[in-house]
XYZ file of N, CA and C in Angstrom:
789
model
N -77.494 -30.272 -123.826
C -76.065 -30.482 -123.584
C -75.281 -30.536 -124.887
N -75.871 -31.173 -125.946
C -75.141 -31.385 -127.195
C -74.811 -30.083 -127.908
N -75.529 -28.986 -127.584
C -75.245 -27.713 -128.221
C -74.226 -26.877 -127.483
N -73.784 -27.344 -126.327
C -72.846 -26.574 -125.523
C -71.424 -26.844 -125.996
N -70.666 -25.784 -126.223
C -69.279 -25.913 -126.670
C -68.331 -25.959 -125.490
N -68.492 -25.049 -124.551
C -67.575 -24.920 -123.414
C -68.353 -25.084 -122.113
N -68.041 -26.121 -121.367
C -68.633 -26.326 -120.049
C -67.662 -25.783 -119.010
N -68.100 -24.796 -118.256
C -67.223 -24.142 -117.284
C -67.632 -24.570 -115.881
N -66.729 -25.293 -115.210
C -66.985 -25.783 -113.858
C -66.164 -24.967 -112.864
N -66.724 -24.777 -111.666
C -66.123 -23.840 -110.726
C -65.201 -24.461 -109.688
N -65.020 -25.777 -109.740
C -64.097 -26.431 -108.816
C -63.599 -27.720 -109.444
N -62.504 -28.234 -108.909
C -61.973 -29.501 -109.403
C -62.956 -30.637 -109.173
N -63.688 -30.581 -108.058
C -64.682 -31.621 -107.763
C -65.807 -31.591 -108.792
N -66.305 -30.388 -109.108
C -67.352 -30.275 -110.128
C -66.856 -30.790 -111.470
N -65.616 -30.466 -111.783
C -65.046 -30.922 -113.053
C -65.000 -32.449 -113.109
N -64.468 -33.082 -112.075
C -64.346 -34.539 -112.066
C -65.708 -35.211 -112.155
N -66.705 -34.624 -111.502
C -68.055 -35.182 -111.575
C -68.604 -35.091 -112.996
N -68.476 -33.914 -113.610
C -68.965 -33.728 -114.982
C -68.192 -34.598 -115.970
N -66.905 -34.721 -115.766
C -66.035 -35.497 -116.664
C -66.408 -36.980 -116.633
N -66.774 -37.486 -115.479
C -67.011 -38.923 -115.325
C -68.479 -39.320 -115.422
N -69.376 -38.346 -115.654
C -70.812 -38.632 -115.705
C -71.324 -38.589 -117.141
N -72.009 -39.631 -117.603
C -72.579 -39.596 -118.963
C -73.591 -38.452 -119.102
N -73.642 -37.885 -120.297
C -74.595 -36.803 -120.550
C -75.890 -37.399 -121.093
N -76.975 -36.694 -120.848
C -78.298 -37.159 -121.289
C -78.616 -36.512 -122.630
N -78.483 -37.272 -123.704
C -78.750 -36.757 -125.042
C -79.919 -37.538 -125.639
N -80.961 -36.860 -126.127
C -82.129 -37.556 -126.670
C -81.760 -38.524 -127.797
N -82.529 -39.575 -127.923
C -82.252 -40.603 -128.921
C -82.245 -40.016 -130.330
N -83.183 -39.110 -130.629
C -83.249 -38.583 -131.995
C -82.001 -37.760 -132.332
N -81.396 -37.141 -131.305
C -80.164 -36.394 -131.546
C -79.011 -37.360 -131.811
N -78.976 -38.442 -131.059
C -77.974 -39.468 -131.307
C -78.104 -40.001 -132.742
N -79.341 -40.267 -133.161
C -79.559 -40.806 -134.504
C -79.159 -39.816 -135.581
N -79.449 -38.522 -135.338
C -79.074 -37.504 -136.319
C -77.565 -37.340 -136.403
N -76.884 -37.540 -135.276
C -75.448 -37.303 -135.243
C -74.620 -38.390 -135.881
N -75.149 -39.591 -135.992
C -74.331 -40.711 -136.432
C -74.067 -40.771 -137.934
N -75.052 -40.552 -138.822
C -74.789 -40.719 -140.256
C -73.672 -39.786 -140.747
N -72.620 -40.369 -141.303
C -71.534 -39.596 -141.898
C -70.562 -38.987 -140.915
N -70.796 -39.119 -139.613
C -69.894 -38.508 -138.635
C -68.712 -39.422 -138.352
N -67.635 -38.830 -137.871
C -66.459 -39.603 -137.488
C -66.742 -40.384 -136.214
N -66.039 -41.472 -136.033
C -66.107 -42.161 -134.754
C -65.545 -41.238 -133.683
N -65.929 -41.442 -132.422
C -65.392 -40.571 -131.366
C -63.869 -40.531 -131.343
N -63.198 -41.666 -131.482
C -61.734 -41.681 -131.451
C -61.154 -40.911 -132.632
N -61.730 -41.102 -133.823
C -61.253 -40.371 -134.994
C -61.503 -38.873 -134.837
N -62.670 -38.533 -134.264
C -62.965 -37.124 -134.032
C -61.995 -36.491 -133.052
N -61.642 -37.242 -132.033
C -60.674 -36.751 -131.045
C -59.313 -36.510 -131.684
N -58.849 -37.457 -132.468
C -57.553 -37.296 -133.126
C -57.570 -36.122 -134.105
N -58.682 -35.953 -134.812
C -58.805 -34.825 -135.730
C -58.760 -33.498 -134.977
N -59.426 -33.456 -133.818
C -59.408 -32.238 -133.004
C -57.996 -31.926 -132.532
N -57.267 -32.961 -132.097
C -55.898 -32.756 -131.627
C -55.026 -32.194 -132.741
N -55.188 -32.718 -133.950
C -54.385 -32.224 -135.075
C -54.799 -30.803 -135.473
N -56.070 -30.480 -135.351
C -56.519 -29.117 -135.634
C -55.877 -28.134 -134.662
N -55.920 -28.470 -133.375
C -55.321 -27.600 -132.354
C -53.831 -27.470 -132.595
N -53.168 -28.584 -132.870
C -51.723 -28.556 -133.116
C -51.396 -27.695 -134.329
N -52.184 -27.823 -135.393
C -51.933 -27.025 -136.590
C -52.085 -25.538 -136.335
N -53.060 -25.186 -135.506
C -53.295 -23.765 -135.221
C -52.187 -23.165 -134.360
N -51.451 -24.019 -133.606
C -50.395 -23.524 -132.726
C -48.997 -23.773 -133.285
N -48.938 -24.321 -134.482
C -47.640 -24.602 -135.091
C -46.815 -23.320 -135.258
N -47.447 -22.231 -135.600
C -46.735 -20.961 -135.800
C -46.145 -20.424 -134.505
N -46.634 -20.939 -133.361
C -46.094 -20.532 -132.063
C -45.072 -21.546 -131.543
N -44.596 -22.400 -132.441
C -43.518 -23.367 -132.164
C -43.928 -24.534 -131.293
N -45.216 -24.806 -131.149
C -45.657 -26.015 -130.471
C -45.600 -27.191 -131.440
N -45.177 -28.348 -130.930
C -45.099 -29.552 -131.745
C -45.932 -30.646 -131.084
N -46.544 -31.490 -131.914
C -47.424 -32.533 -131.418
C -46.645 -33.813 -131.152
N -46.795 -34.334 -129.920
C -46.170 -35.599 -129.538
C -47.238 -36.486 -128.910
N -46.821 -37.692 -128.509
C -47.717 -38.627 -127.828
C -47.155 -38.946 -126.461
N -48.037 -38.996 -125.460
C -47.625 -39.357 -124.108
C -48.563 -40.455 -123.616
N -48.149 -41.712 -123.796
C -49.009 -42.818 -123.415
C -50.305 -42.842 -124.196
N -50.281 -42.392 -125.430
C -51.479 -42.368 -126.267
C -52.177 -41.037 -126.295
N -51.959 -40.191 -125.301
C -52.578 -38.870 -125.276
C -51.744 -37.868 -126.071
N -52.395 -37.073 -126.931
C -51.643 -36.045 -127.658
C -51.134 -34.957 -126.708
N -49.900 -34.522 -126.941
C -49.287 -33.473 -126.135
C -48.655 -32.453 -127.078
N -48.973 -31.186 -126.844
C -48.290 -30.105 -127.552
C -47.143 -29.640 -126.671
N -45.962 -29.487 -127.264
C -44.791 -29.150 -126.455
C -43.928 -28.117 -127.157
N -43.347 -27.228 -126.344
C -42.293 -26.345 -126.847
C -41.359 -26.017 -125.696
N -40.148 -25.640 -126.054
C -39.163 -25.195 -125.071
C -38.913 -23.707 -125.271
N -38.971 -22.960 -124.175
C -38.695 -21.530 -124.194
C -37.749 -21.233 -123.047
N -36.504 -20.884 -123.356
C -35.451 -20.660 -122.364
C -35.431 -21.799 -121.345
N -35.710 -21.525 -120.070
C -35.639 -22.552 -119.034
C -36.952 -23.316 -118.856
N -37.941 -22.995 -119.668
C -39.266 -23.590 -119.503
C -39.527 -24.689 -120.526
N -40.148 -25.767 -120.063
C -40.730 -26.755 -120.971
C -42.236 -26.637 -120.822
N -42.906 -26.299 -121.906
C -44.339 -26.035 -121.886
C -45.083 -27.180 -122.578
N -45.949 -27.849 -121.842
C -46.755 -28.941 -122.384
C -48.232 -28.611 -122.252
N -48.980 -28.910 -123.289
C -50.440 -28.856 -123.248
C -50.931 -30.268 -123.542
N -51.478 -30.923 -122.524
C -51.957 -32.292 -122.652
C -53.436 -32.274 -123.037
N -53.765 -32.958 -124.133
C -55.146 -33.028 -124.621
C -55.727 -34.379 -124.211
N -56.804 -34.348 -123.445
C -57.395 -35.581 -122.917
C -58.812 -35.783 -123.457
N -59.135 -37.028 -123.688
C -60.419 -37.412 -124.266
C -61.333 -37.906 -123.159
N -62.534 -37.333 -123.070
C -63.477 -37.716 -122.027
C -64.031 -39.121 -122.219
N -64.530 -39.732 -121.158
C -64.943 -41.135 -121.200
C -66.361 -41.398 -121.719
N -67.156 -40.360 -121.948
C -68.566 -40.607 -122.280
C -68.992 -39.836 -123.537
N -68.288 -40.058 -124.625
C -68.628 -39.385 -125.874
C -69.867 -40.009 -126.500
N -70.542 -39.229 -127.335
C -71.699 -39.700 -128.104
C -71.456 -39.301 -129.552
N -71.358 -40.275 -130.404
C -70.962 -40.017 -131.789
C -71.815 -38.931 -132.441
N -71.138 -37.944 -132.976
C -71.808 -36.868 -133.699
C -72.476 -35.820 -132.839
N -72.486 -36.011 -131.505
C -73.204 -35.059 -130.652
C -72.371 -34.544 -129.488
N -71.579 -35.422 -128.903
C -70.828 -35.003 -127.712
C -69.449 -35.638 -127.743
N -68.427 -34.793 -127.855
C -67.046 -35.254 -127.922
C -66.229 -34.425 -126.923
N -66.227 -34.832 -125.647
C -65.602 -34.001 -124.609
C -64.089 -34.148 -124.567
N -63.407 -33.009 -124.502
C -61.970 -33.008 -124.292
C -61.630 -31.959 -123.236
N -60.493 -32.142 -122.606
C -59.969 -31.115 -121.705
C -58.503 -30.903 -122.053
N -58.008 -29.720 -121.768
C -56.613 -29.381 -122.020
C -55.981 -28.933 -120.706
N -54.847 -29.530 -120.389
C -54.136 -29.212 -119.152
C -52.743 -28.688 -119.458
N -52.366 -27.661 -118.731
C -51.002 -27.135 -118.819
C -50.091 -27.876 -117.844
N -48.894 -28.199 -118.297
C -47.849 -28.734 -117.425
C -46.557 -28.009 -117.805
N -46.169 -27.055 -116.974
C -44.996 -26.224 -117.268
C -43.900 -26.539 -116.263
N -42.713 -26.868 -116.770
C -41.570 -27.174 -115.908
C -40.492 -26.117 -116.074
N -39.744 -25.901 -114.998
C -38.633 -24.938 -114.994
C -37.376 -25.672 -114.544
N -36.346 -25.634 -115.358
C -35.127 -26.404 -115.086
C -34.504 -26.072 -113.734
N -34.634 -24.813 -113.287
C -33.947 -24.395 -112.065
C -34.604 -24.828 -110.772
N -35.841 -25.306 -110.835
C -36.569 -25.618 -109.603
C -36.026 -26.843 -108.880
N -35.430 -27.778 -109.614
C -34.934 -28.996 -108.958
C -33.871 -28.667 -107.924
N -32.941 -27.785 -108.254
C -31.878 -27.436 -107.311
C -32.446 -26.760 -106.074
N -33.440 -25.910 -106.245
C -34.073 -25.253 -105.098
C -34.749 -26.281 -104.198
N -35.427 -27.246 -104.792
C -36.200 -28.220 -104.022
C -35.338 -29.295 -103.386
N -34.133 -29.499 -103.887
C -33.256 -30.515 -103.308
C -32.907 -30.208 -101.857
N -32.988 -28.967 -101.456
C -32.640 -28.576 -100.080
C -33.568 -29.199 -99.044
N -34.812 -29.469 -99.412
C -35.765 -29.974 -98.431
C -36.452 -31.264 -98.871
N -36.158 -31.756 -100.058
C -36.891 -32.900 -100.597
C -36.548 -34.165 -99.822
N -37.576 -34.878 -99.355
C -37.368 -36.065 -98.533
C -37.540 -37.372 -99.300
N -38.163 -37.325 -100.462
C -38.409 -38.554 -101.217
C -37.139 -39.120 -101.821
N -37.193 -40.397 -102.177
C -36.040 -41.040 -102.803
C -35.873 -40.609 -104.255
N -36.965 -40.241 -104.895
C -36.887 -39.779 -106.283
C -36.338 -38.358 -106.331
N -35.946 -37.950 -107.515
C -35.467 -36.574 -107.684
C -36.639 -35.605 -107.553
N -36.391 -34.427 -107.009
C -37.495 -33.457 -106.883
C -38.035 -33.055 -108.253
N -39.315 -32.800 -108.321
C -39.913 -32.408 -109.608
C -39.518 -30.989 -109.997
N -39.736 -30.665 -111.261
C -39.430 -29.326 -111.757
C -40.690 -28.574 -112.188
N -41.858 -29.052 -111.750
C -43.130 -28.464 -112.178
C -43.289 -27.059 -111.610
N -43.570 -26.117 -112.488
C -43.870 -24.745 -112.085
C -45.371 -24.511 -112.073
N -46.063 -25.011 -113.090
C -47.503 -24.791 -113.250
C -48.143 -26.092 -113.715
N -49.312 -26.397 -113.163
C -50.063 -27.557 -113.635
C -51.540 -27.304 -113.401
N -52.357 -27.474 -114.450
C -53.783 -27.282 -114.263
C -54.529 -27.077 -115.561
N -55.828 -27.095 -115.487
C -56.717 -26.905 -116.626
C -56.495 -25.526 -117.249
N -56.531 -25.470 -118.576
C -56.269 -24.188 -119.236
C -57.318 -23.140 -118.893
N -58.518 -23.581 -118.475
C -59.548 -22.615 -118.106
C -59.160 -21.750 -116.926
N -58.192 -22.210 -116.138
C -57.755 -21.443 -114.967
C -56.931 -20.219 -115.344
N -56.578 -20.087 -116.619
C -55.851 -18.891 -117.068
C -56.803 -17.784 -117.525
N -58.104 -18.039 -117.529
C -59.084 -17.038 -117.961
C -59.271 -15.959 -116.898
N -59.765 -14.783 -117.291
C -60.027 -13.727 -116.299
C -60.918 -14.204 -115.156
N -61.931 -15.006 -115.476
C -62.730 -15.690 -114.449
C -62.355 -17.165 -114.548
N -61.476 -17.643 -113.674
C -60.937 -19.003 -113.830
C -61.970 -20.087 -113.579
N -61.984 -21.071 -114.466
C -62.859 -22.230 -114.312
C -62.131 -23.462 -114.840
N -62.678 -24.628 -114.505
C -62.189 -25.902 -115.034
C -63.092 -26.249 -116.220
N -62.508 -26.333 -117.409
C -63.328 -26.397 -118.614
C -63.302 -27.765 -119.292
N -64.476 -28.145 -119.817
C -64.617 -29.278 -120.722
C -65.142 -28.720 -122.043
N -64.496 -29.091 -123.136
C -64.887 -28.606 -124.448
C -65.562 -29.729 -125.231
N -66.728 -29.430 -125.795
C -67.419 -30.376 -126.666
C -67.047 -30.048 -128.107
N -66.102 -30.801 -128.665
C -65.590 -30.472 -130.001
C -66.353 -31.203 -131.100
N -67.538 -31.740 -130.765
C -68.382 -32.350 -131.795
C -69.118 -31.296 -132.610
N -69.292 -30.098 -132.046
C -70.026 -29.056 -132.748
C -69.119 -28.329 -133.733
N -69.706 -27.767 -134.761
C -68.946 -27.210 -135.877
C -68.055 -26.039 -135.466
N -68.542 -25.208 -134.549
C -67.788 -24.010 -134.196
C -66.908 -24.189 -132.965
N -66.840 -25.419 -132.427
C -66.124 -25.627 -131.169
C -64.623 -25.397 -131.294
N -63.995 -25.986 -132.289
C -62.535 -25.895 -132.381
C -62.050 -24.461 -132.623
N -62.691 -23.683 -133.518
C -62.283 -22.276 -133.629
C -62.427 -21.521 -132.310
N -63.496 -21.802 -131.555
C -63.664 -21.133 -130.255
C -62.572 -21.551 -129.275
N -62.245 -22.836 -129.280
C -61.196 -23.326 -128.383
C -59.854 -22.700 -128.727
N -59.511 -22.648 -129.995
C -58.244 -22.040 -130.400
C -58.224 -20.558 -130.051
N -59.367 -19.890 -130.213
C -59.457 -18.474 -129.833
C -59.166 -18.300 -128.342
N -59.715 -19.208 -127.506
C -59.469 -19.136 -126.061
C -57.997 -19.369 -125.746
N -57.376 -20.302 -126.444
C -55.948 -20.556 -126.224
C -55.125 -19.321 -126.551
N -55.433 -18.698 -127.660
C -54.656 -17.516 -128.075
C -54.914 -16.316 -127.169
N -56.144 -16.186 -126.676
C -56.492 -15.028 -125.848
C -56.041 -15.158 -124.400
N -56.023 -16.373 -123.872
C -55.762 -16.566 -122.445
C -54.493 -17.373 -122.170
N -54.331 -18.500 -122.840
C -53.207 -19.382 -122.530
C -51.883 -18.800 -123.023
N -51.822 -18.356 -124.257
C -50.550 -17.855 -124.784
C -50.054 -16.615 -124.033
N -50.920 -15.639 -123.702
C -50.438 -14.523 -122.875
C -49.935 -14.978 -121.509
N -50.585 -15.981 -120.925
C -50.117 -16.514 -119.646
C -48.726 -17.124 -119.796
N -48.496 -17.855 -120.868
C -47.175 -18.447 -121.102
C -46.123 -17.362 -121.344
N -46.511 -16.297 -122.015
C -45.577 -15.181 -122.214
C -45.205 -14.555 -120.877
N -46.165 -14.455 -119.968
C -45.886 -13.917 -118.632
C -44.875 -14.801 -117.901
N -45.031 -16.115 -117.998
C -44.114 -17.027 -117.318
C -42.684 -16.882 -117.827
N -42.542 -16.457 -119.061
C -41.213 -16.318 -119.650
C -40.689 -14.889 -119.572
N -41.313 -14.059 -118.762
C -40.868 -12.671 -118.591
C -40.614 -12.437 -117.100
N -39.412 -12.768 -116.592
C -39.169 -12.743 -115.142
C -39.558 -11.444 -114.443
N -39.227 -10.310 -115.018
C -39.524 -9.046 -114.327
C -41.033 -8.822 -114.222
N -41.770 -9.148 -115.291
C -43.227 -8.996 -115.256
C -43.865 -10.021 -114.326
N -43.350 -11.256 -114.360
C -43.912 -12.293 -113.492
C -43.634 -11.977 -112.031
N -42.460 -11.443 -111.738
C -42.144 -11.056 -110.359
C -43.158 -10.036 -109.842
N -43.423 -9.015 -110.658
C -44.382 -7.981 -110.250
C -45.771 -8.577 -110.047
N -46.179 -9.462 -110.960
C -47.503 -10.072 -110.855
C -47.611 -10.969 -109.623
N -46.540 -11.663 -109.274
C -46.546 -12.504 -108.080
C -46.736 -11.652 -106.826
N -45.995 -10.566 -106.734
C -46.128 -9.698 -105.560
C -47.505 -9.027 -105.512
N -48.126 -8.862 -106.682
C -49.462 -8.273 -106.729
C -50.570 -9.324 -106.660
N -50.191 -10.592 -106.458
C -51.146 -11.707 -106.370
C -52.025 -11.804 -107.603
N -51.409 -11.689 -108.772
C -52.159 -11.688 -110.025
C -51.770 -12.841 -110.945
N -51.205 -13.908 -110.398
C -50.770 -15.020 -111.235
C -51.588 -16.269 -110.905
N -52.396 -16.747 -111.855
C -53.116 -17.998 -111.601
C -52.171 -19.194 -111.651
N -52.556 -20.265 -110.976
C -51.872 -21.559 -111.066
C -50.503 -21.617 -110.384
N -50.076 -20.542 -109.743
C -48.821 -20.573 -108.985
C -49.159 -20.260 -107.533
N -48.965 -21.246 -106.658
C -49.268 -21.020 -105.248
C -48.106 -20.321 -104.550
N -48.277 -20.004 -103.262
C -47.261 -19.232 -102.541
C -45.923 -19.981 -102.482
N -45.968 -21.269 -102.245
C -44.717 -22.031 -102.135
C -43.952 -22.024 -103.448
N -44.659 -22.269 -104.535
C -44.003 -22.275 -105.845
C -43.492 -20.889 -106.191
N -44.225 -19.867 -105.790
C -43.778 -18.495 -106.050
C -42.431 -18.224 -105.372
N -42.293 -18.662 -104.114
C -41.022 -18.469 -103.410
C -39.892 -19.223 -104.115
N -40.179 -20.453 -104.523
C -39.156 -21.247 -105.202
C -38.723 -20.573 -106.496
N -39.690 -20.085 -107.261
C -39.355 -19.396 -108.502
C -38.549 -18.130 -108.231
N -38.924 -17.375 -107.214
C -38.169 -16.167 -106.868
C -36.731 -16.506 -106.479
N -36.536 -17.609 -105.772
C -35.179 -18.044 -105.427
C -34.372 -18.339 -106.680
N -34.990 -18.968 -107.657
C -34.290 -19.299 -108.901
C -33.929 -18.041 -109.678
N -34.899 -17.163 -109.844
C -34.723 -16.025 -110.755
C -34.121 -14.786 -110.089
N -34.387 -14.568 -108.796
C -33.985 -13.317 -108.167
C -33.204 -13.476 -106.869
N -33.218 -14.641 -106.263
C -32.407 -14.853 -105.073
C -33.162 -14.699 -103.760
N -32.400 -14.811 -102.662
C -32.970 -14.905 -101.325
C -33.708 -13.647 -100.889
N -33.221 -12.478 -101.248
C -33.864 -11.249 -100.774
C -35.298 -11.144 -101.279
N -35.512 -11.397 -102.566
C -36.867 -11.300 -103.094
C -37.767 -12.365 -102.490
N -37.229 -13.559 -102.279
C -38.020 -14.613 -101.646
C -38.411 -14.213 -100.228
N -37.467 -13.636 -99.485
C -37.749 -13.174 -98.119
C -38.776 -12.044 -98.137
N -38.633 -11.105 -99.066
C -39.588 -9.995 -99.152
C -40.992 -10.510 -99.459
N -41.063 -11.574 -100.240
C -42.376 -12.120 -100.574
C -43.040 -12.738 -99.347
N -42.264 -13.457 -98.536
C -42.822 -14.018 -97.300
C -43.314 -12.898 -96.393
N -42.515 -11.850 -96.271
C -42.939 -10.721 -95.434
C -44.224 -10.095 -95.962
N -44.342 -9.989 -97.305
C -45.561 -9.427 -97.893
C -46.765 -10.298 -97.573
N -46.581 -11.610 -97.604
C -47.677 -12.521 -97.252
C -48.110 -12.309 -95.805
N -47.134 -12.109 -94.928
C -47.454 -11.849 -93.521
C -48.176 -10.521 -93.365
N -47.672 -9.500 -94.041
C -48.289 -8.173 -93.929
C -49.732 -8.193 -94.426
N -49.991 -9.000 -95.455
C -51.339 -9.080 -96.022
C -52.222 -10.095 -95.289
N -51.654 -10.703 -94.251
C -52.354 -11.719 -93.458
C -52.764 -12.925 -94.288
N -51.972 -13.207 -95.335
C -52.176 -14.428 -96.109
C -51.540 -15.627 -95.420
N -50.663 -15.358 -94.465
C -49.994 -16.397 -93.697
C -50.136 -16.057 -92.220
N -50.489 -17.064 -91.423
C -50.581 -16.861 -89.974
C -49.172 -16.781 -89.404
N -48.805 -15.615 -88.884
C -47.427 -15.365 -88.474
C -46.971 -16.351 -87.399
N -47.766 -16.550 -86.367
C -47.373 -17.439 -85.275
C -47.154 -18.870 -85.787
N -48.058 -19.341 -86.636
C -47.917 -20.693 -87.174
C -46.673 -20.809 -88.051
N -46.430 -19.775 -88.837
C -45.256 -19.808 -89.719
C -43.972 -19.970 -88.916
N -43.816 -19.144 -87.874
C -42.567 -19.210 -87.112
C -42.441 -20.500 -86.325
N -43.545 -21.044 -85.880
C -43.480 -22.333 -85.187
C -42.987 -23.421 -86.142
N -43.517 -23.433 -87.355
C -43.077 -24.412 -88.351
C -41.640 -24.140 -88.799
N -41.295 -22.878 -88.928
C -39.951 -22.486 -89.346
C -38.919 -22.938 -88.318
N -39.180 -22.680 -87.055
C -38.221 -23.034 -86.012
C -38.091 -24.552 -85.871
N -39.200 -25.260 -86.091
C -39.131 -26.725 -86.057
C -38.250 -27.244 -87.179
N -38.386 -26.644 -88.361
C -37.553 -27.064 -89.492
C -36.086 -26.735 -89.247
N -35.806 -25.570 -88.684
C -34.419 -25.182 -88.391
C -33.812 -26.091 -87.324
N -34.647 -26.631 -86.451
C -34.156 -27.507 -85.389
C -33.873 -28.924 -85.889
N -34.164 -29.162 -87.165
C -33.827 -30.442 -87.752
C -34.920 -31.473 -87.741
N -36.152 -31.086 -87.399
C -37.247 -32.036 -87.431
C -37.605 -32.350 -88.888
N -37.949 -33.620 -89.194
C -38.323 -33.970 -90.570
C -39.437 -33.063 -91.060
N -39.250 -32.477 -92.249
C -40.184 -31.409 -92.596
C -40.308 -31.167 -94.091
N -40.390 -32.195 -94.886
C -40.514 -31.975 -96.323
C -41.723 -31.128 -96.686
N -41.637 -30.490 -97.842
C -42.749 -29.683 -98.324
C -43.985 -30.569 -98.457
N -45.100 -30.140 -97.882
C -46.301 -30.960 -97.850
C -47.393 -30.284 -98.664
N -47.849 -30.982 -99.712
C -48.925 -30.452 -100.531
C -50.180 -30.266 -99.692
N -50.791 -29.091 -99.794
C -52.015 -28.829 -99.054
C -51.786 -28.198 -97.700
N -50.540 -28.161 -97.224
C -50.224 -27.510 -95.958
C -49.378 -26.284 -96.273
N -50.050 -25.208 -96.650
C -49.372 -24.042 -97.212
C -48.376 -23.418 -96.250
N -48.776 -23.199 -95.000
C -47.890 -22.528 -94.055
C -46.644 -23.365 -93.796
N -46.831 -24.661 -93.598
C -45.684 -25.535 -93.363
C -44.740 -25.538 -94.564
N -45.296 -25.604 -95.769
C -44.465 -25.605 -96.962
C -43.635 -24.331 -97.067
N -44.283 -23.195 -96.821
C -43.563 -21.922 -96.854
C -42.437 -21.904 -95.825
N -42.730 -22.384 -94.634
C -41.734 -22.369 -93.564
C -40.556 -23.276 -93.888
N -40.836 -24.447 -94.434
C -39.768 -25.392 -94.780
C -38.853 -24.809 -95.852
N -39.441 -24.200 -96.861
C -38.632 -23.592 -97.917
C -37.784 -22.456 -97.341
N -38.400 -21.610 -96.527
C -37.671 -20.484 -95.926
C -36.519 -20.975 -95.059
N -36.764 -22.006 -94.260
C -35.721 -22.529 -93.375
C -34.612 -23.204 -94.162
N -34.972 -23.987 -95.168
C -33.958 -24.730 -95.912
C -33.054 -23.811 -96.723
N -33.546 -22.633 -97.066
C -32.731 -21.663 -97.802
C -32.276 -20.503 -96.921
N -32.469 -20.648 -95.613
C -31.974 -19.673 -94.643
C -32.408 -18.251 -95.007
N -33.685 -18.113 -95.308
C -34.184 -16.787 -95.688
C -34.229 -15.829 -94.516
N -34.381 -16.367 -93.312
C -34.475 -15.524 -92.129
C -33.454 -15.960 -91.090
N -32.968 -15.000 -90.323
C -32.152 -15.283 -89.172
C -32.805 -14.654 -87.951
N -32.430 -15.080 -86.766
C -33.139 -14.660 -85.564
C -33.193 -13.140 -85.420
N -32.119 -12.457 -85.831
C -32.143 -11.010 -85.652
C -33.088 -10.292 -86.606
N -33.580 -11.034 -87.623
C -34.500 -10.422 -88.562
C -35.948 -10.485 -88.092
N -36.192 -11.273 -87.047
C -37.567 -11.349 -86.541
C -37.571 -11.487 -85.053
């Protein structure tokens, strides 16, 4: 385990299990790792500063969020955060687990979500949230062991190869629109895609996207219209995480994407 730089997990459950489970490292490796090595906390802070330094040229700045290092930049309507988290079971000199999560917000999403938001708090503006490994060609939930000498250069290489191009896509509306319709955008679900289309392109593109989902059988047509008509009739119907069809229907109804003569 101590020689592994990137642990790639295939589900959020696998990730949480690996993140919260101590690793089995032989005693002699622990003993070899300790002389002259940084403490785990110092090693973590050094890793955060290394990552921040490598991304400084891309206008990311290092901040603190409740003690956790956060890289942040603003690009047009987007606030881009990369949260660096320290794993709970480090072994000095041998295993220093970290994970990096993207949290991308879009200023325009709050107004779109106010139409159906039922909570007392203001609607969130989150566009994307998740482990940076999900931006890879083969998406995974990743844990990085930055105790090894070559780990940080590999991690920065992954950020530049996968994360930065993904962020560039998010800031290119015409390209992102095409990728959404082609189902080629990680970390953006159908509901968020419709909301983003409403912000950037308006009701017609949002309606066309729902129709495309129906044509591709990504949405059960009968269920969608049942949920849509219930929302139009005034039944309480806030967007529900994990209930994709209902969420799509609520957004469509609250923004009047369809009228009876259209279906």
